[in-house]
Coordinates of C-alpha atoms in Angstrom, one line a residue:
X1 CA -253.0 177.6 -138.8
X2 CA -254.5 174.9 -136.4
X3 CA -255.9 176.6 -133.2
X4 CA -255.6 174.4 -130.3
X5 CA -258.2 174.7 -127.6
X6 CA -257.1 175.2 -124.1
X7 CA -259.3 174.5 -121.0
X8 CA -258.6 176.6 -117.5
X9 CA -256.9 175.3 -114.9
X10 CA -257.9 176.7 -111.5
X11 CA -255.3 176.4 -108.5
X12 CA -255.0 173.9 -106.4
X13 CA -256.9 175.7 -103.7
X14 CA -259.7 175.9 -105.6
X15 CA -259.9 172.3 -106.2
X16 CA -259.2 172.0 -102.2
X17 CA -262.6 174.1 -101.4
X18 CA -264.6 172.0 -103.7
X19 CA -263.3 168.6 -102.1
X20 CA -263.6 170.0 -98.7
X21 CA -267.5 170.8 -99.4
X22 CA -267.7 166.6 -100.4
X23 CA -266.0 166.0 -96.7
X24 CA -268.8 163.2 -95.5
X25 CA -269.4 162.1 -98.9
X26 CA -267.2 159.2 -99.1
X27 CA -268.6 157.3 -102.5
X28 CA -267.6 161.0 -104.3
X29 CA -264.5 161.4 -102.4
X30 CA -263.6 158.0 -103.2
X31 CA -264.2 158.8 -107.1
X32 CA -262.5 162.0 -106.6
X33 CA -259.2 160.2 -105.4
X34 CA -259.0 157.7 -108.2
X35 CA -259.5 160.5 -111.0
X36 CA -257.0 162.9 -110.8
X37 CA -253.7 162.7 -109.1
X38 CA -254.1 166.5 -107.7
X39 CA -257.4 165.8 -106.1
X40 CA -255.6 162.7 -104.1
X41 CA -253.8 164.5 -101.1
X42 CA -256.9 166.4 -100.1
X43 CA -259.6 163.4 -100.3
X44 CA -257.6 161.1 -98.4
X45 CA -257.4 163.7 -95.9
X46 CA -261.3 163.5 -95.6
X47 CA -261.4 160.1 -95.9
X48 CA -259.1 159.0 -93.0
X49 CA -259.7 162.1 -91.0
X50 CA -262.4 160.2 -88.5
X51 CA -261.9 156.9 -88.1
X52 CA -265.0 155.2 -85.7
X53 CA -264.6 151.6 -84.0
X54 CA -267.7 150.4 -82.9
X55 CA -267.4 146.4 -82.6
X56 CA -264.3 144.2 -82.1
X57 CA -264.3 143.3 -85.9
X58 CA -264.0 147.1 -86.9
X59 CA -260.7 147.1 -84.1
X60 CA -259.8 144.1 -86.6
X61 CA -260.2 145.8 -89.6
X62 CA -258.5 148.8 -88.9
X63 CA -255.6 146.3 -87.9
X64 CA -255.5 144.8 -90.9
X65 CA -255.6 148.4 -92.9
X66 CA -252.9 149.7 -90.9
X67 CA -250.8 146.5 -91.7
X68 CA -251.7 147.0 -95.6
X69 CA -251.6 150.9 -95.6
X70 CA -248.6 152.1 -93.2
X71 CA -248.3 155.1 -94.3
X72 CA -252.0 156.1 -93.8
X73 CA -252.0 156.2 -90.0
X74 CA -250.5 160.0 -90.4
X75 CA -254.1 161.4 -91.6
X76 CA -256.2 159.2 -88.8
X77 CA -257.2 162.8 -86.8
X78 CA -260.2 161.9 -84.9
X79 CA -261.0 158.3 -83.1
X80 CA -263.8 157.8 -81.9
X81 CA -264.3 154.4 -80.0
X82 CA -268.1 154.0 -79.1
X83 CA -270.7 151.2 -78.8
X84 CA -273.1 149.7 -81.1
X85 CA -276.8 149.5 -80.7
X86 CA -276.0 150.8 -77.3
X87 CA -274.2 147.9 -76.4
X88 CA -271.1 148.5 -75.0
X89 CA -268.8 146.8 -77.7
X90 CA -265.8 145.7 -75.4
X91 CA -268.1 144.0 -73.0
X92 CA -268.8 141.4 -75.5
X93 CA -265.4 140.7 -75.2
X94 CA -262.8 142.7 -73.6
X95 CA -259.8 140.3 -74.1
X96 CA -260.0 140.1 -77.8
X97 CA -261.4 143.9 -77.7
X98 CA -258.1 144.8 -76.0
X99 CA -255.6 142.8 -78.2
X100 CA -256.8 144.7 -81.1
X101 CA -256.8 148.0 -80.1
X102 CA -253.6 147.7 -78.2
X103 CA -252.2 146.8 -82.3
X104 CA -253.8 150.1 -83.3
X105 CA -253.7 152.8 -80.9
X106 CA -250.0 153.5 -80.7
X107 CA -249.8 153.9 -84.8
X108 CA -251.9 156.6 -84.4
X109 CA -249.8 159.3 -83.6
X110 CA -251.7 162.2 -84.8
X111 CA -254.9 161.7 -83.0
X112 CA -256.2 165.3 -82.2
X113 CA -259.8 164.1 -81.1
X114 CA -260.5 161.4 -79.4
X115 CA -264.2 160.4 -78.1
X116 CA -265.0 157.7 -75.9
X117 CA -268.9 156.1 -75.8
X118 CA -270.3 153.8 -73.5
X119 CA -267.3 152.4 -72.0
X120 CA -266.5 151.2 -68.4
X121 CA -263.0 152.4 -68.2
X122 CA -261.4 150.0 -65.6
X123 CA -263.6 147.1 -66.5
X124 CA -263.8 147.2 -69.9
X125 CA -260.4 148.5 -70.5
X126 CA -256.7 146.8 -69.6
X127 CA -254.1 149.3 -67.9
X128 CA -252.6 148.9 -71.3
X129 CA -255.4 150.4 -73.5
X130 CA -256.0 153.2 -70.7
X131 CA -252.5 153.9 -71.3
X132 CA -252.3 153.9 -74.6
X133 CA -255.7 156.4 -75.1
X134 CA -254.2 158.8 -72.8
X135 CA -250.9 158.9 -74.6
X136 CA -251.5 160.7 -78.2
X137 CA -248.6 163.7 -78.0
X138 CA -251.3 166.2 -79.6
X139 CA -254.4 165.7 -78.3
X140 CA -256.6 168.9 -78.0
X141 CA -260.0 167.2 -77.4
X142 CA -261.4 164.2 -75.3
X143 CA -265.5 163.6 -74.9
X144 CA -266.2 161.1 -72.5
X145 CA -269.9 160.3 -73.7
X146 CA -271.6 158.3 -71.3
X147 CA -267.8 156.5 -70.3
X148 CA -268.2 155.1 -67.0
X149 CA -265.9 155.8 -64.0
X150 CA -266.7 153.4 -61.0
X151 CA -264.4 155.9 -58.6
X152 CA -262.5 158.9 -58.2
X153 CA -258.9 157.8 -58.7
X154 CA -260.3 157.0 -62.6
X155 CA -261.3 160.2 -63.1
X156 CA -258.1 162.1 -62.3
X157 CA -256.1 160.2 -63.9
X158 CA -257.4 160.6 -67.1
X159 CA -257.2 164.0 -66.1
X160 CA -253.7 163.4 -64.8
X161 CA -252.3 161.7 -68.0
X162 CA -253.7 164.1 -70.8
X163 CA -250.9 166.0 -72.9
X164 CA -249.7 169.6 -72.4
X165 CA -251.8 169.9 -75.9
X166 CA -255.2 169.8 -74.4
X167 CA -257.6 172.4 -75.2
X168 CA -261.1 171.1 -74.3
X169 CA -262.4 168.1 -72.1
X170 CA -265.8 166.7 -71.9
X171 CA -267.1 164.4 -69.3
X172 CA -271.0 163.7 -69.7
X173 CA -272.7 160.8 -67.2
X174 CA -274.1 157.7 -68.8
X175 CA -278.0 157.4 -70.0
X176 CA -280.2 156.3 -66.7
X177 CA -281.0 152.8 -68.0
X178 CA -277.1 151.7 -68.2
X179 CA -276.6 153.0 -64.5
X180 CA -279.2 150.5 -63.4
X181 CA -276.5 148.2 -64.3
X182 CA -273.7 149.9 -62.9
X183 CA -272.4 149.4 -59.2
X184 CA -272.3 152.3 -56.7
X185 CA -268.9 154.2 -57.3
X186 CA -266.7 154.2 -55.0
X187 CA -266.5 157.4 -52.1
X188 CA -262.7 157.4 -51.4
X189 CA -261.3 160.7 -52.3
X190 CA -258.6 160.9 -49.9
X191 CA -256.5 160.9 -53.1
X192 CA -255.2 164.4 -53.6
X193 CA -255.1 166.1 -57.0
X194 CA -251.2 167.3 -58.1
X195 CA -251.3 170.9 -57.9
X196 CA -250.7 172.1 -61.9
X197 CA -251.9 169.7 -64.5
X198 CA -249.6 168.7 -67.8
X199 CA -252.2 170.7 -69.5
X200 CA -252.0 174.8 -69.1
X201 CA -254.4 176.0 -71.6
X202 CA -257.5 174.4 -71.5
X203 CA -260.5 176.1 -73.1
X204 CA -263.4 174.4 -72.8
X205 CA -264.1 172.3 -69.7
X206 CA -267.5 170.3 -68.9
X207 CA -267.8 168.2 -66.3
X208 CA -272.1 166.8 -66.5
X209 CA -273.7 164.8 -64.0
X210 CA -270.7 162.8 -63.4
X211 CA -269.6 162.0 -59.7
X212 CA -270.6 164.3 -56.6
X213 CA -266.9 165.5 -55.8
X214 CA -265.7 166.0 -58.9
X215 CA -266.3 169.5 -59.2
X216 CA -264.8 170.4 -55.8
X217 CA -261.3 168.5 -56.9
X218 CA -261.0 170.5 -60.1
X219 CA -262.0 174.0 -58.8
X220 CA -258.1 173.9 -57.6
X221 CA -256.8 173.4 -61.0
X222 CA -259.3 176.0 -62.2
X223 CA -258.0 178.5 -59.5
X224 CA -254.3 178.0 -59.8
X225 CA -253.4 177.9 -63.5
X226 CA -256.4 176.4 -65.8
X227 CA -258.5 179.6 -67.1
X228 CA -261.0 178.0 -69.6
X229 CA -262.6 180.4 -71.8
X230 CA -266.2 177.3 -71.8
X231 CA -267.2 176.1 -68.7
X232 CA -270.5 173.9 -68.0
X233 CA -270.6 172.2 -64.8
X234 CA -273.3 170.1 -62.7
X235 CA -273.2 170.3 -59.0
X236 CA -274.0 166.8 -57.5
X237 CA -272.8 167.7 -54.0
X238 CA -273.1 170.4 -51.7
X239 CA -268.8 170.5 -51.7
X240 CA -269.3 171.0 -55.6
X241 CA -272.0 173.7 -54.6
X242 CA -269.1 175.9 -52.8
X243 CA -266.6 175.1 -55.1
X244 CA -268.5 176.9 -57.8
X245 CA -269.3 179.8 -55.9
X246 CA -265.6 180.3 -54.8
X247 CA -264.6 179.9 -57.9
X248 CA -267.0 182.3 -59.3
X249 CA -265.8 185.1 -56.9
X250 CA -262.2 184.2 -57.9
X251 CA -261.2 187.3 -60.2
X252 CA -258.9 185.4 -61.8
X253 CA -260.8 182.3 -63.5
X254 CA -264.4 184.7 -63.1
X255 CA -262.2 187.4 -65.9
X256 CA -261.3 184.6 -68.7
X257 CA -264.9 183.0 -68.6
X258 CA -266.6 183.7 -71.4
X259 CA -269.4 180.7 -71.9
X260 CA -271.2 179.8 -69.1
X261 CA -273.3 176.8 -68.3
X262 CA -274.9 175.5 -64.6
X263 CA -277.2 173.0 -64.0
X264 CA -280.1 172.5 -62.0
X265 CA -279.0 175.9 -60.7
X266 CA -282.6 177.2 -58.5
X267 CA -281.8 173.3 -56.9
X268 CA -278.6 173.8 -55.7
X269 CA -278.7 177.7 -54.5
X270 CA -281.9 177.0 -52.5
X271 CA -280.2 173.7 -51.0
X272 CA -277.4 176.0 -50.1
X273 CA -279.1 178.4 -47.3
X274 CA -282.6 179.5 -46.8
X275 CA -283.6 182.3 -49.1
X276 CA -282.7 185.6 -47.6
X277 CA -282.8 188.3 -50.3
X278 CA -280.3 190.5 -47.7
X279 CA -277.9 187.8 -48.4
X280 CA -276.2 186.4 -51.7
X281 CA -274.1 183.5 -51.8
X282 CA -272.3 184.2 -54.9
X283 CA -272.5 187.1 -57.5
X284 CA -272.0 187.2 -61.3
X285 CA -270.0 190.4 -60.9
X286 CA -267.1 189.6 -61.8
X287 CA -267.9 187.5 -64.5
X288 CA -267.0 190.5 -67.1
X289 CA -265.8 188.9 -70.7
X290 CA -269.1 186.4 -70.1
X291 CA -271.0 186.8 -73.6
X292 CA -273.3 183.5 -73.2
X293 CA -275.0 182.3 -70.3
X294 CA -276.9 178.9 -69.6
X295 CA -279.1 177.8 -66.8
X296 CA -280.8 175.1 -66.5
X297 CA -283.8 175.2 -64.1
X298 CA -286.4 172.6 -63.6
X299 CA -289.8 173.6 -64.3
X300 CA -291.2 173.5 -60.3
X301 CA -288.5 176.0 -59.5
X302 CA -289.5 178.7 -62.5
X303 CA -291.1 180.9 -59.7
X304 CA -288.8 181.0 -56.6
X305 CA -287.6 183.9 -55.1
X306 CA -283.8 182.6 -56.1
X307 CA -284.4 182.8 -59.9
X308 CA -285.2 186.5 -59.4
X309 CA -282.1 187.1 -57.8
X310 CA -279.7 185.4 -60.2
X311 CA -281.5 186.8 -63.5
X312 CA -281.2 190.7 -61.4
X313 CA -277.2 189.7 -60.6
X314 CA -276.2 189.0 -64.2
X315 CA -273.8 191.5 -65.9
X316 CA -276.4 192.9 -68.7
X317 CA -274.0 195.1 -70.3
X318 CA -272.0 192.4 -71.7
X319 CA -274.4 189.2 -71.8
X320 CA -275.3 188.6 -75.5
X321 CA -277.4 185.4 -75.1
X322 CA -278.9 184.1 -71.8
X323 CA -280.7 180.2 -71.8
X324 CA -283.2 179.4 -69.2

């Protein structure tokens, strides 16, 4: 009798684990996808899953895969539209910039993740790319790395315009040597914020040496529905300054904080009022789900009196990791 020799077959799943572990290996996953029909789903997941424009021919490209592979735009998950050599890519040429990504933006539906580099948003951008970046239904994440905002107005709307689906927001300044070529933004803030954001369940909310202001205008949001879990501010202004503090002594947002991060922050309590050590501007009482704290102090200020006091006020019985 002929004995036939079998080979195992493990699940799917298994073979799911294995691709997953070959995510940023894109010659294997490439391999993988032409070898075995099984193995096709999962590694053109990891494929298209981050898709990264950097010049005006990669907006082209993309175009031109789109147009050849429709059916593709369904596993683009993270964009990520940043410059090149640290040259800003779309001010090489916005207008063709534009046209292209206005061809490619609205196919991708399923954008979860969406991170912007060094872009200025009104000059570099038409009111029809802004709209179209701020319009993926389910968007949980948006990093603004280095994106430039000339005034207030562009920062709330982007705030303004992000989808109910939200969960974490980003906003870090520019590097110094691209400032130098930036105009002063503009101080006009008469323009008030709506009350409740589209958004209700943000989690993780930084807002890094962007403009003085800024701070102040969100604390509202913070207070009145927005209870992020992450929080990392920098205080450019003395009304971001008492911003923070209310918000810290607001039981509400204070309870659901569990990450905390300030900058700079010996600069701006000793800007605040004189040191008395009878008096205390803001306490880190109530702060009681906070596991991780973060505070960055400049070296000059690692002996003032202040430091003492905020490192005596800090909840010990629940901090699990402190940052100086």
């Amino acid at each position: 009798m002929m004995q036939v020799m079998t080979y195992p077959h493990p699940p799917p799943e298994t073979w799911d684990q294995i691709l997953d572990y070959l995510w940023d290996d894109t010659p294997s996953l490439k391999a993988c996808s032409m070898s075995c029909r099984s193995w096709l789903p999962r590694a053109r997941y990891h494929l298209f899953y981050t898709m990264s424009v950097y010049t005006v021919q990669d907006c082209e490209r993309v175009r031109s895969f789109l147009d050849a592979s429709p059916e593709h735009w369904r596993f683009v998950r993270q964009l990520r539209v940043e410059s090149f050599c640290n040259v800003p890519i779309l001010m090489l040429n916005p207008r063709r910039a534009n046209a292209a990504l206005r061809t490619i933006l609205p196919r991708l539906q399923n954008v979860e993740h969406l991170v912007l580099g060094l872009l200025d948003w009104e000059a570099d951008l038409s009111s029809e790319t802004r709209h179209a970046l701020t319009s993926f239904p389910l968007l949980r994440t948006l990093r603004c790395e280095g994106t430039i905002f000339r005034n207030y107005d562009a920062v709330f709307d982007i705030l303004s315009a992000m989808p109910r689906a939200l969960r974490s927001f980003h906003c870090i300044a520019p590097p110094s040597w691209y400032n130098m070529w930036t105009p002063a933004a503009g101080m006009d803030r008469a323009k008030p914020l709506p009350l409740c954001p589209s958004f209700d369940r943000l989690e993780s909310l930084a807002l890094h040496t962007i403009l003085p202001g800024v701070v102040s205008r969100v604390v509202p949001w913070l207070e009145h529905k927005l209870c992020p879990r992450e929080l990392e501010v920098t205080c450019s202004g003395p009304e971001d300054r008492e911003a923070l503090v209310r918000l810290l002594d607001s039981m509400d947002v204070a309870q659901c904080i569990e990450d905390l991060k300030i900058n700079d922050i010996v600069h701006w309590v000793q800007s605040r009022i004189p040191f008395d050590p009878t008096r205390k501007p803001f306490t880190f009482a109530n702060l009681t789900r906070l596991r991780s704290l973060t505070l960055v102090i400049r070296p000059g200020h690692i002996q003032h009196p202040w430091l003492s006091w905020v490192l005596a006020e800090i909840p010990s019985r629940v901090l699990q990791r402190l940052t100086l």
